[in-house]
Coordinates of N, CA and C in Angstrom, one line a residue:
M1 N -15.5 23.8 -4.0 CA -14.2 23.2 -4.3 C -13.2 24.3 -4.7
R2 N -12.1 24.3 -4.1 CA -11.1 25.4 -4.4 C -10.4 25.1 -5.7
F3 N -10.1 26.2 -6.4 CA -9.3 26.0 -7.6 C -7.9 26.4 -7.3
L4 N -7.0 25.4 -7.5 CA -5.6 25.6 -7.2 C -4.8 25.6 -8.5
L5 N -4.0 26.7 -8.6 CA -3.1 26.8 -9.8 C -1.9 25.8 -9.5
K6 N -1.5 25.2 -10.6 CA -0.3 24.4 -10.5 C 0.9 25.3 -10.3
R7 N 2.0 24.8 -9.7 CA 3.1 25.7 -9.2 C 3.6 26.6 -10.3
P8 N 4.0 26.1 -11.5 CA 4.5 27.1 -12.5 C 3.6 28.2 -12.8
F9 N 2.3 27.9 -12.9 CA 1.3 29.0 -13.2 C 1.1 29.9 -12.0
R10 N 1.2 29.3 -10.8 CA 1.0 30.1 -9.6 C 2.2 31.1 -9.5
E11 N 3.4 30.7 -9.8 CA 4.5 31.6 -9.8 C 4.4 32.7 -10.8
I12 N 4.0 32.3 -12.0 CA 3.8 33.3 -13.1 C 2.7 34.3 -12.7
A13 N 1.7 33.8 -12.0 CA 0.6 34.7 -11.6 C 1.1 35.7 -10.5
I14 N 1.9 35.2 -9.6 CA 2.5 36.1 -8.6 C 3.4 37.1 -9.2
I15 N 4.3 36.7 -10.1 CA 5.1 37.6 -10.8 C 4.3 38.7 -11.5
A16 N 3.3 38.3 -12.2 CA 2.4 39.2 -13.0 C 1.8 40.2 -12.0
V17 N 1.3 39.8 -10.9 CA 0.7 40.7 -9.9 C 1.8 41.7 -9.4
V18 N 3.0 41.2 -9.1 CA 4.0 42.1 -8.6 C 4.4 43.1 -9.7
V19 N 4.5 42.7 -10.9 CA 4.9 43.6 -12.0 C 3.7 44.7 -12.2
A20 N 2.5 44.2 -12.1 CA 1.4 45.1 -12.3 C 1.2 46.1 -11.2
L21 N 1.6 45.8 -10.0 CA 1.5 46.7 -8.9 C 2.8 47.5 -8.6
A22 N 3.9 47.2 -9.3 CA 5.1 47.9 -9.1 C 5.0 49.4 -9.4
P23 N 4.3 49.9 -10.4 CA 4.2 51.3 -10.6 C 3.5 52.0 -9.5
A24 N 2.5 51.3 -8.9 CA 1.7 51.9 -7.8 C 2.7 52.1 -6.6
A25 N 3.5 51.1 -6.3 CA 4.4 51.1 -5.2 C 5.4 52.3 -5.3
V26 N 5.9 52.4 -6.5 CA 6.9 53.5 -6.8 C 6.2 54.8 -6.7
L27 N 5.0 54.9 -7.2 CA 4.3 56.2 -7.1 C 4.0 56.6 -5.7
L28 N 3.7 55.6 -4.9 CA 3.4 55.9 -3.4 C 4.7 56.5 -2.8
I29 N 5.8 55.9 -3.2 CA 7.1 56.4 -2.6 C 7.3 57.9 -3.1
F30 N 7.1 58.1 -4.4 CA 7.3 59.4 -5.0 C 6.3 60.4 -4.6
R31 N 5.2 60.0 -4.0 CA 4.2 60.9 -3.5 C 4.8 61.8 -2.4
V32 N 5.7 61.2 -1.6 CA 6.3 61.9 -0.5 C 7.8 62.2 -0.6
I33 N 8.4 61.4 -1.5 CA 9.9 61.6 -1.7 C 10.1 62.1 -3.1
N34 N 10.9 63.1 -3.3 CA 11.1 63.7 -4.6 C 12.0 62.8 -5.4
P35 N 11.6 62.4 -6.6 CA 12.4 61.6 -7.5 C 13.7 62.3 -7.8
P36 N 14.8 61.6 -7.7 CA 16.1 62.2 -7.9 C 16.4 62.4 -9.4
A37 N 15.7 61.7 -10.3 CA 15.9 61.8 -11.7 C 14.7 61.2 -12.4
S38 N 14.7 61.2 -13.7 CA 13.6 60.6 -14.5 C 14.3 59.7 -15.5
A39 N 13.5 58.8 -16.1 CA 14.0 57.9 -17.1 C 14.5 58.7 -18.3
F40 N 13.8 59.8 -18.7 CA 14.1 60.6 -19.8 C 15.4 61.4 -19.5
M41 N 15.5 61.9 -18.3 CA 16.7 62.6 -17.9 C 17.9 61.8 -18.0
T42 N 17.8 60.5 -17.5 CA 18.9 59.6 -17.5 C 19.4 59.3 -18.9
L43 N 18.4 59.0 -19.8 CA 18.7 58.8 -21.2 C 19.4 59.9 -21.9
T44 N 18.9 61.1 -21.6 CA 19.5 62.3 -22.2 C 20.9 62.5 -21.7
A45 N 21.1 62.3 -20.5 CA 22.5 62.5 -19.9 C 23.4 61.5 -20.6
A46 N 23.0 60.3 -20.8 CA 23.9 59.3 -21.4 C 24.2 59.7 -22.9
K47 N 23.2 60.1 -23.6 CA 23.4 60.5 -25.0 C 24.3 61.7 -25.1
L48 N 24.1 62.7 -24.2 CA 24.9 63.9 -24.2 C 26.4 63.6 -23.8
H49 N 26.6 62.6 -22.9 CA 27.9 62.2 -22.5 C 28.6 61.6 -23.7
N50 N 27.9 60.8 -24.5 CA 28.5 60.1 -25.6 C 28.8 61.0 -26.7
Q51 N 28.0 62.1 -26.9 CA 28.2 63.0 -28.0 C 29.2 64.1 -27.6
H52 N 29.0 64.6 -26.4 CA 29.8 65.7 -25.9 C 30.3 65.4 -24.5
P53 N 31.3 64.7 -24.3 CA 31.7 64.2 -22.9 C 31.9 65.4 -21.9
A54 N 32.2 66.6 -22.4 CA 32.4 67.7 -21.5 C 31.1 68.3 -21.0
R55 N 30.0 68.0 -21.6 CA 28.7 68.6 -21.3 C 27.9 67.7 -20.4
E56 N 27.2 68.3 -19.5 CA 26.3 67.6 -18.6 C 24.9 68.2 -18.5
I57 N 23.9 67.4 -18.1 CA 22.6 68.0 -17.9 C 22.7 68.7 -16.5
V58 N 21.8 69.7 -16.3 CA 21.7 70.3 -15.0 C 20.2 70.2 -14.5
H59 N 20.1 69.9 -13.2 CA 18.8 69.7 -12.6 C 18.9 70.0 -11.1
Q60 N 17.9 70.7 -10.7 CA 17.8 71.1 -9.2 C 16.3 71.1 -8.8
W61 N 16.0 70.3 -7.9 CA 14.6 70.2 -7.4 C 14.3 71.5 -6.7
V62 N 13.0 71.9 -6.8 CA 12.5 73.1 -6.1 C 11.0 72.8 -5.8
D63 N 10.6 73.0 -4.6 CA 9.2 72.8 -4.2 C 8.3 73.7 -4.9
L64 N 7.1 73.4 -5.1 CA 6.1 74.1 -5.8 C 5.9 75.5 -5.3
D65 N 6.0 75.7 -3.9 CA 5.8 77.0 -3.3 C 7.0 77.9 -3.5
R66 N 8.1 77.4 -4.2 CA 9.2 78.2 -4.5 C 9.3 78.4 -6.0
I67 N 8.2 78.2 -6.7 CA 8.1 78.4 -8.1 C 7.1 79.5 -8.4
A68 N 7.5 80.5 -9.2 CA 6.5 81.6 -9.5 C 5.2 81.0 -9.9
D69 N 4.1 81.7 -9.4 CA 2.7 81.2 -9.7 C 2.4 81.2 -11.2
C70 N 3.1 82.0 -11.9 CA 2.8 82.0 -13.4 C 3.3 80.8 -14.1
M71 N 4.3 80.0 -13.5 CA 4.8 78.9 -14.2 C 3.8 77.7 -14.3
P72 N 3.2 77.3 -13.2 CA 2.1 76.2 -13.4 C 1.0 76.7 -14.3
L73 N 0.6 77.9 -14.2 CA -0.4 78.4 -15.1 C 0.0 78.4 -16.6
A74 N 1.2 78.8 -16.8 CA 1.7 78.8 -18.2 C 1.8 77.4 -18.8
A75 N 2.3 76.5 -18.0 CA 2.3 75.1 -18.4 C 0.9 74.5 -18.7
V76 N 0.0 74.8 -17.9 CA -1.4 74.4 -18.1 C -2.0 75.1 -19.3
A77 N -1.8 76.4 -19.4 CA -2.3 77.1 -20.6 C -1.8 76.6 -21.9
G78 N -0.5 76.2 -21.9 CA 0.1 75.7 -23.1 C 0.0 74.3 -23.4
E79 N -0.2 73.4 -22.4 CA -0.1 72.0 -22.6 C -1.4 71.2 -22.3
D80 N -2.2 71.7 -21.3 CA -3.3 70.9 -20.8 C -4.3 71.8 -20.1
Q81 N -5.2 72.5 -20.7 CA -6.1 73.4 -20.1 C -7.2 72.7 -19.3
T82 N -7.3 71.4 -19.5 CA -8.3 70.7 -18.7 C -7.7 70.1 -17.4
F83 N -6.5 70.4 -17.2 CA -5.7 69.8 -16.1 C -6.5 69.8 -14.7
P84 N -7.1 70.9 -14.3 CA -7.8 70.9 -13.0 C -8.9 69.9 -12.9
S85 N -9.5 69.5 -14.0 CA -10.8 68.7 -14.0 C -10.6 67.3 -14.6
N86 N -9.6 67.1 -15.4 CA -9.5 65.8 -16.0 C -8.9 64.7 -15.0
H87 N -9.1 63.5 -15.4 CA -8.6 62.4 -14.6 C -7.4 61.7 -15.3
G88 N -6.5 62.5 -15.8 CA -5.4 61.9 -16.5 C -5.5 61.8 -18.0
F89 N -6.7 61.8 -18.5 CA -7.0 61.7 -19.9 C -8.0 62.6 -20.4
V90 N -7.9 63.1 -21.7 CA -9.0 63.8 -22.3 C -9.4 63.0 -23.5
W91 N -10.5 62.3 -23.3 CA -10.9 61.3 -24.4 C -11.2 61.9 -25.7
S92 N -11.8 63.1 -25.7 CA -12.1 63.7 -27.0 C -10.9 64.1 -27.8
S93 N -9.8 64.5 -27.1 CA -8.5 64.8 -27.7 C -7.9 63.5 -28.2
I94 N -8.0 62.4 -27.5 CA -7.4 61.2 -27.9 C -8.1 60.7 -29.2
E95 N -9.5 60.8 -29.2 CA -10.2 60.4 -30.4 C -9.8 61.2 -31.6
R96 N -9.7 62.5 -31.4 CA -9.3 63.3 -32.6 C -7.9 63.0 -33.1
A97 N -7.0 62.7 -32.1 CA -5.6 62.4 -32.5 C -5.6 61.0 -33.2
L98 N -6.3 60.0 -32.7 CA -6.4 58.7 -33.4 C -6.9 58.8 -34.8
K99 N -8.0 59.6 -35.0 CA -8.6 59.8 -36.3 C -7.6 60.5 -37.2
H100 N -6.9 61.5 -36.7 CA -6.0 62.2 -37.6 C -4.8 61.3 -38.0
N101 N -4.3 60.5 -37.0 CA -3.2 59.7 -37.3 C -3.6 58.6 -38.3
A102 N -4.9 58.0 -38.1 CA -5.4 57.0 -39.0 C -5.6 57.5 -40.4
D103 N -5.8 58.8 -40.6 CA -6.0 59.4 -41.9 C -4.7 59.7 -42.6
G104 N -3.6 59.4 -41.9 CA -2.3 59.5 -42.6 C -1.6 60.9 -42.4
G105 N -2.2 61.7 -41.6 CA -1.5 63.0 -41.3 C -0.3 62.8 -40.4
A106 N 0.3 64.0 -40.1 CA 1.5 64.0 -39.2 C 1.0 63.5 -37.8
V107 N 1.7 62.7 -37.2 CA 1.3 62.1 -35.9 C 1.1 63.2 -34.9
H108 N -0.2 63.2 -34.4 CA -0.5 64.1 -33.3 C -0.7 63.4 -32.0
G109 N -0.2 64.1 -30.9 CA -0.4 63.5 -29.6 C -1.6 64.1 -28.9
A110 N -1.9 63.6 -27.8 CA -3.1 64.1 -27.1 C -2.8 64.0 -25.6
S111 N -1.6 64.2 -25.2 CA -1.2 63.9 -23.8 C -1.5 65.0 -22.8
T112 N -2.1 64.6 -21.7 CA -2.3 65.5 -20.6 C -1.0 65.7 -19.9
I113 N -1.0 66.7 -18.9 CA 0.2 66.9 -18.1 C 0.5 65.6 -17.3
T114 N -0.6 65.0 -16.8 CA -0.4 63.7 -16.1 C 0.3 62.7 -16.9
Q115 N -0.2 62.5 -18.1 CA 0.4 61.5 -19.0 C 1.9 61.9 -19.3
Q116 N 2.2 63.2 -19.6 CA 3.5 63.6 -19.8 C 4.4 63.3 -18.6
T117 N 3.9 63.5 -17.4 CA 4.7 63.3 -16.2 C 5.0 61.8 -16.1
A118 N 4.0 60.9 -16.3 CA 4.2 59.5 -16.3 C 5.2 59.1 -17.3
K119 N 5.1 59.6 -18.5 CA 6.1 59.2 -19.6 C 7.5 59.7 -19.3
N120 N 7.7 60.9 -18.9 CA 9.0 61.4 -18.6 C 9.7 60.8 -17.4
L121 N 8.8 60.4 -16.4 CA 9.4 59.9 -15.2 C 9.8 58.4 -15.3
F122 N 9.0 57.6 -16.1 CA 9.3 56.2 -16.1 C 9.7 55.6 -17.4
L123 N 9.4 56.3 -18.5 CA 9.6 55.7 -19.9 C 10.6 56.5 -20.7
I124 N 11.1 55.8 -21.8 CA 11.9 56.5 -22.7 C 11.1 56.7 -24.0
P125 N 11.5 57.8 -24.8 CA 10.7 58.1 -26.0 C 10.6 56.9 -27.0
A126 N 9.4 56.5 -27.4 CA 9.3 55.5 -28.4 C 7.8 55.6 -28.9
K127 N 7.7 55.7 -30.2 CA 6.4 55.8 -30.8 C 5.8 54.4 -31.1
S128 N 5.1 53.9 -30.1 CA 4.5 52.6 -30.3 C 3.2 52.5 -29.4
Y129 N 2.3 51.7 -29.7 CA 1.1 51.6 -28.9 C 1.3 50.8 -27.6
I130 N 2.4 50.0 -27.6 CA 2.7 49.3 -26.4 C 3.2 50.3 -25.4
R131 N 4.1 51.2 -25.8 CA 4.6 52.2 -24.8 C 3.5 53.1 -24.4
K132 N 2.6 53.5 -25.3 CA 1.4 54.3 -24.9 C 0.5 53.6 -23.9
G133 N 0.4 52.2 -24.1 CA -0.4 51.5 -23.2 C 0.2 51.4 -21.8
I134 N 1.5 51.3 -21.7 CA 2.2 51.3 -20.4 C 2.0 52.7 -19.8
E135 N 2.2 53.7 -20.6 CA 2.0 55.1 -20.1 C 0.6 55.3 -19.6
A136 N -0.4 54.8 -20.3 CA -1.7 55.0 -19.8 C -2.0 54.2 -18.5
Y137 N -1.4 53.1 -18.3 CA -1.5 52.3 -17.1 C -0.9 53.1 -15.9
I138 N 0.3 53.6 -16.1 CA 0.9 54.4 -15.1 C 0.1 55.7 -14.8
T139 N -0.4 56.3 -15.8 CA -1.2 57.5 -15.7 C -2.4 57.2 -14.8
V140 N -3.1 56.1 -15.0 CA -4.2 55.7 -14.1 C -3.8 55.7 -12.6
W141 N -2.7 55.0 -12.3 CA -2.3 55.0 -11.0 C -1.9 56.3 -10.4
M142 N -1.2 57.1 -11.3 CA -0.8 58.5 -10.9 C -2.0 59.3 -10.5
D143 N -3.0 59.3 -11.3 CA -4.2 60.1 -11.0 C -4.9 59.6 -9.8
L144 N -4.8 58.3 -9.5 CA -5.5 57.8 -8.3 C -4.7 58.1 -7.0
L145 N -3.3 58.1 -7.1 CA -2.5 58.2 -5.9 C -1.9 59.5 -5.6
W146 N -1.8 60.4 -6.6 CA -1.2 61.7 -6.5 C -2.3 62.8 -6.5
S147 N -2.1 63.9 -5.8 CA -2.9 65.0 -5.9 C -2.5 65.8 -7.2
K148 N -3.3 66.7 -7.6 CA -3.0 67.6 -8.8 C -1.8 68.4 -8.4
R149 N -1.7 68.8 -7.2 CA -0.5 69.6 -6.8 C 0.8 68.8 -7.0
R150 N 0.8 67.5 -6.6 CA 2.0 66.7 -6.7 C 2.3 66.5 -8.2
V151 N 1.3 66.3 -9.0 CA 1.5 66.0 -10.4 C 2.2 67.2 -11.1
I152 N 1.7 68.4 -10.9 CA 2.3 69.6 -11.5 C 3.7 69.9 -10.9
E153 N 3.9 69.6 -9.6 CA 5.2 69.8 -9.0 C 6.2 68.9 -9.6
V154 N 5.9 67.7 -9.7 CA 6.9 66.7 -10.3 C 7.1 67.1 -11.8
Y155 N 6.0 67.4 -12.5 CA 6.1 67.8 -13.9 C 7.1 68.9 -14.2
L156 N 6.9 70.0 -13.4 CA 7.8 71.1 -13.6 C 9.2 70.9 -13.1
N157 N 9.4 69.9 -12.3 CA 10.8 69.6 -11.9 C 11.5 68.6 -12.7
I158 N 10.8 67.9 -13.6 CA 11.5 66.9 -14.5 C 11.4 67.3 -16.0
A159 N 10.5 68.2 -16.3 CA 10.4 68.6 -17.7 C 11.7 69.2 -18.3
Q160 N 12.0 69.0 -19.5 CA 13.2 69.5 -20.2 C 12.8 70.8 -20.8
F161 N 13.6 71.9 -20.5 CA 13.4 73.2 -20.9 C 14.5 73.7 -21.9
S162 N 15.6 73.0 -22.0 CA 16.6 73.3 -22.9 C 17.4 72.0 -23.2
D163 N 18.4 72.1 -24.0 CA 19.1 70.8 -24.4 C 19.8 70.2 -23.1
T164 N 20.0 71.0 -22.1 CA 20.7 70.4 -20.9 C 19.9 70.7 -19.6
A165 N 19.0 71.6 -19.6 CA 18.3 72.0 -18.4 C 17.0 71.2 -18.1
F166 N 16.9 70.5 -17.0 CA 15.7 69.8 -16.6 C 15.2 70.4 -15.4
G167 N 13.9 70.7 -15.4 CA 13.3 71.3 -14.2 C 13.3 72.8 -14.3
V168 N 12.3 73.5 -13.8 CA 12.2 74.9 -14.0 C 13.3 75.7 -13.2
Q169 N 13.8 75.2 -12.1 CA 14.8 75.9 -11.4 C 16.1 75.9 -12.2
A170 N 16.5 74.8 -12.7 CA 17.7 74.8 -13.6 C 17.5 75.6 -14.8
A171 N 16.4 75.6 -15.4 CA 16.1 76.4 -16.6 C 16.1 77.9 -16.3
A172 N 15.5 78.3 -15.1 CA 15.5 79.7 -14.8 C 16.9 80.2 -14.5
K173 N 17.7 79.4 -13.9 CA 19.1 79.9 -13.7 C 19.9 79.9 -14.9
Q174 N 19.8 78.9 -15.8 CA 20.6 78.8 -17.0 C 20.2 79.8 -18.0
L175 N 18.9 80.0 -18.2 CA 18.4 80.9 -19.3 C 18.1 82.3 -18.8
F176 N 17.7 82.5 -17.6 CA 17.3 83.9 -17.2 C 18.1 84.4 -16.0
H177 N 19.1 83.5 -15.5 CA 20.0 83.9 -14.4 C 19.2 84.4 -13.1
R178 N 18.2 83.7 -12.8 CA 17.4 83.9 -11.6 C 16.8 82.6 -11.1
N179 N 16.2 82.7 -9.9 CA 15.5 81.5 -9.4 C 14.1 81.4 -10.0
A180 N 13.6 80.2 -9.8 CA 12.3 79.9 -10.4 C 11.2 80.8 -9.7
S181 N 11.4 81.2 -8.5 CA 10.5 82.0 -7.8 C 10.4 83.4 -8.3
Q182 N 11.4 83.8 -9.1 CA 11.5 85.2 -9.6 C 11.1 85.3 -11.1
L183 N 10.7 84.3 -11.7 CA 10.3 84.3 -13.1 C 9.2 85.3 -13.4
S184 N 9.2 86.0 -14.4 CA 8.1 86.9 -14.9 C 7.1 86.1 -15.7
R185 N 5.9 86.7 -15.9 CA 4.9 86.0 -16.7 C 5.5 85.7 -18.1
G186 N 6.2 86.7 -18.7 CA 6.7 86.5 -20.0 C 7.7 85.3 -20.1
E187 N 8.6 85.2 -19.0 CA 9.6 84.2 -18.9 C 8.9 82.8 -18.7
C188 N 7.9 82.8 -17.9 CA 7.1 81.5 -17.7 C 6.5 81.1 -19.0
A189 N 5.9 82.0 -19.7 CA 5.3 81.7 -21.0 C 6.3 81.2 -22.0
A190 N 7.5 81.8 -22.0 CA 8.6 81.4 -22.9 C 9.0 80.0 -22.6
L191 N 9.2 79.7 -21.3 CA 9.5 78.3 -21.0 C 8.5 77.3 -21.4
A192 N 7.2 77.6 -21.2 CA 6.1 76.7 -21.6 C 6.1 76.6 -23.1
A193 N 6.5 77.6 -23.8 CA 6.5 77.6 -25.3 C 7.4 76.7 -25.9
V194 N 8.5 76.4 -25.2 CA 9.5 75.5 -25.8 C 9.3 74.0 -25.5
L195 N 8.3 73.7 -24.7 CA 8.1 72.4 -24.2 C 8.0 71.3 -25.3
P196 N 7.4 71.7 -26.5 CA 7.3 70.6 -27.5 C 8.6 70.2 -28.0
A197 N 9.6 71.0 -28.0 CA 10.9 70.6 -28.5 C 12.0 71.5 -27.9
P198 N 12.3 71.3 -26.6 CA 13.2 72.1 -25.8 C 14.7 72.0 -26.3
D199 N 15.0 71.0 -27.0 CA 16.4 70.9 -27.5 C 16.6 71.6 -28.8
E200 N 15.5 72.1 -29.4 CA 15.6 72.9 -30.6 C 15.3 74.4 -30.4
Y201 N 14.5 74.7 -29.4 CA 14.1 76.1 -29.2 C 14.8 76.7 -28.0
D202 N 14.9 78.0 -28.0 CA 15.6 78.8 -26.9 C 14.6 79.7 -26.3
A203 N 14.3 79.5 -25.0 CA 13.3 80.4 -24.4 C 13.9 81.7 -24.1
A204 N 15.2 81.8 -23.9 CA 15.8 83.1 -23.6 C 16.0 84.0 -24.8
H205 N 16.1 83.4 -26.0 CA 16.3 84.1 -27.3 C 15.3 83.5 -28.3
P206 N 14.0 83.8 -28.1 CA 13.0 83.1 -28.9 C 13.0 83.6 -30.3
G207 N 12.8 82.7 -31.2 CA 12.7 83.0 -32.6 C 11.2 83.2 -32.9
R208 N 10.9 83.2 -34.2 CA 9.5 83.5 -34.6 C 8.5 82.5 -34.0
Y209 N 8.8 81.2 -34.1 CA 7.8 80.3 -33.6 C 7.6 80.4 -32.1
V210 N 8.7 80.4 -31.3 CA 8.6 80.5 -29.9 C 7.9 81.8 -29.5
S211 N 8.2 82.9 -30.1 CA 7.6 84.2 -29.8 C 6.1 84.2 -30.0
G212 N 5.7 83.6 -31.1 CA 4.3 83.4 -31.4 C 3.6 82.6 -30.4
R213 N 4.2 81.5 -30.1 CA 3.6 80.6 -29.1 C 3.6 81.2 -27.7
Q214 N 4.6 81.9 -27.4 CA 4.7 82.6 -26.1 C 3.5 83.6 -26.0
A215 N 3.3 84.4 -27.0 CA 2.2 85.4 -27.0 C 0.8 84.7 -26.9
W216 N 0.7 83.5 -27.6 CA -0.6 82.8 -27.4 C -0.8 82.3 -26.0
I217 N 0.3 81.7 -25.4 CA 0.2 81.2 -24.0 C -0.2 82.4 -23.1
L218 N 0.4 83.5 -23.3 CA 0.1 84.7 -22.4 C -1.4 85.1 -22.6
R219 N -1.9 85.0 -23.8 CA -3.3 85.3 -23.9 C -4.2 84.3 -23.2
Q220 N -3.8 83.0 -23.3 CA -4.5 81.9 -22.6 C -4.5 82.1 -21.1
M221 N -3.3 82.5 -20.6 CA -3.2 82.7 -19.2 C -4.1 83.8 -18.7
R222 N -4.2 84.9 -19.5 CA -5.1 86.0 -19.1 C -6.6 85.5 -19.2
H223 N -6.9 84.7 -20.2 CA -8.2 84.2 -20.3 C -8.6 83.2 -19.2
L224 N -7.7 82.4 -18.8 CA -7.9 81.5 -17.7 C -8.0 82.2 -16.3
G225 N -7.2 83.2 -16.2 CA -7.2 84.0 -14.9 C -6.2 83.5 -13.9
P226 N -5.8 84.4 -13.0 CA -4.7 84.0 -12.1 C -5.1 83.0 -11.0
H227 N -6.4 82.8 -10.9 CA -6.9 81.8 -9.8 C -7.4 80.5 -10.4
Y228 N -7.1 80.3 -11.7 CA -7.6 79.1 -12.4 C -7.2 77.8 -11.7
L229 N -6.0 77.8 -11.1 CA -5.5 76.5 -10.5 C -5.6 76.5 -9.0
D230 N -6.2 77.5 -8.4 CA -6.3 77.5 -7.0 C -6.9 76.3 -6.3
D231 N -8.0 75.9 -6.8 CA -8.7 74.7 -6.2 C -7.9 73.4 -6.4
A232 N -7.3 73.3 -7.6 CA -6.6 72.1 -8.0 C -5.3 72.0 -7.1
L233 N -4.7 73.1 -6.8 CA -3.4 73.0 -6.1 C -3.5 73.2 -4.6
D234 N -4.7 73.3 -4.1 CA -4.9 73.4 -2.7 C -4.8 72.1 -2.0
N235 N -5.1 71.0 -2.7 CA -5.1 69.7 -2.1 C -3.7 69.1 -2.0

């Protein structure tokens, strides 16, 4: 005997399925078409316009093969050294962060580069478990539908590197007056060093904190080696 949903419930079920699959559909599009902007970029532009109408964000897409090899390595060294092998999450880091937060310490994150890409592309900043749940759901689809190469390419093109520069090309031009393909290892490490708070730190004129983090990232890059991402970025 067939089980038939009554019409209102059937319509709700259809809507639920469409909503659930919407992220996958958009991710399939963005697998081959470069996203023109991100949710976080749009929010920042609106805030900047309200506070300083004469100022605007800058963003310019650049393909991964036109970004210096040191930049993906610097981002991975500073943000997510398990990137080549993880599937969007590092459960041990999540467990440590949850325990630390439950103990009442300063809130610690445990986001991989895939999670950060999902958050920046689709969501606005908000510290809630609901938002983290949505982020996790999008991350699962992103890991399934995108290659590692596509994840890091989009990540580097939508990440915020200064109060107005989004994407490594805009940041390279604004801060170092060169293209992303011409960045030095030190400049790549400096850009990666400001990622936790790019509107507070200056990669071109690093203070004590950024200089220390830059030096640490450079050491991690040497430790990982220049070919650390080769297999991950070949697909």
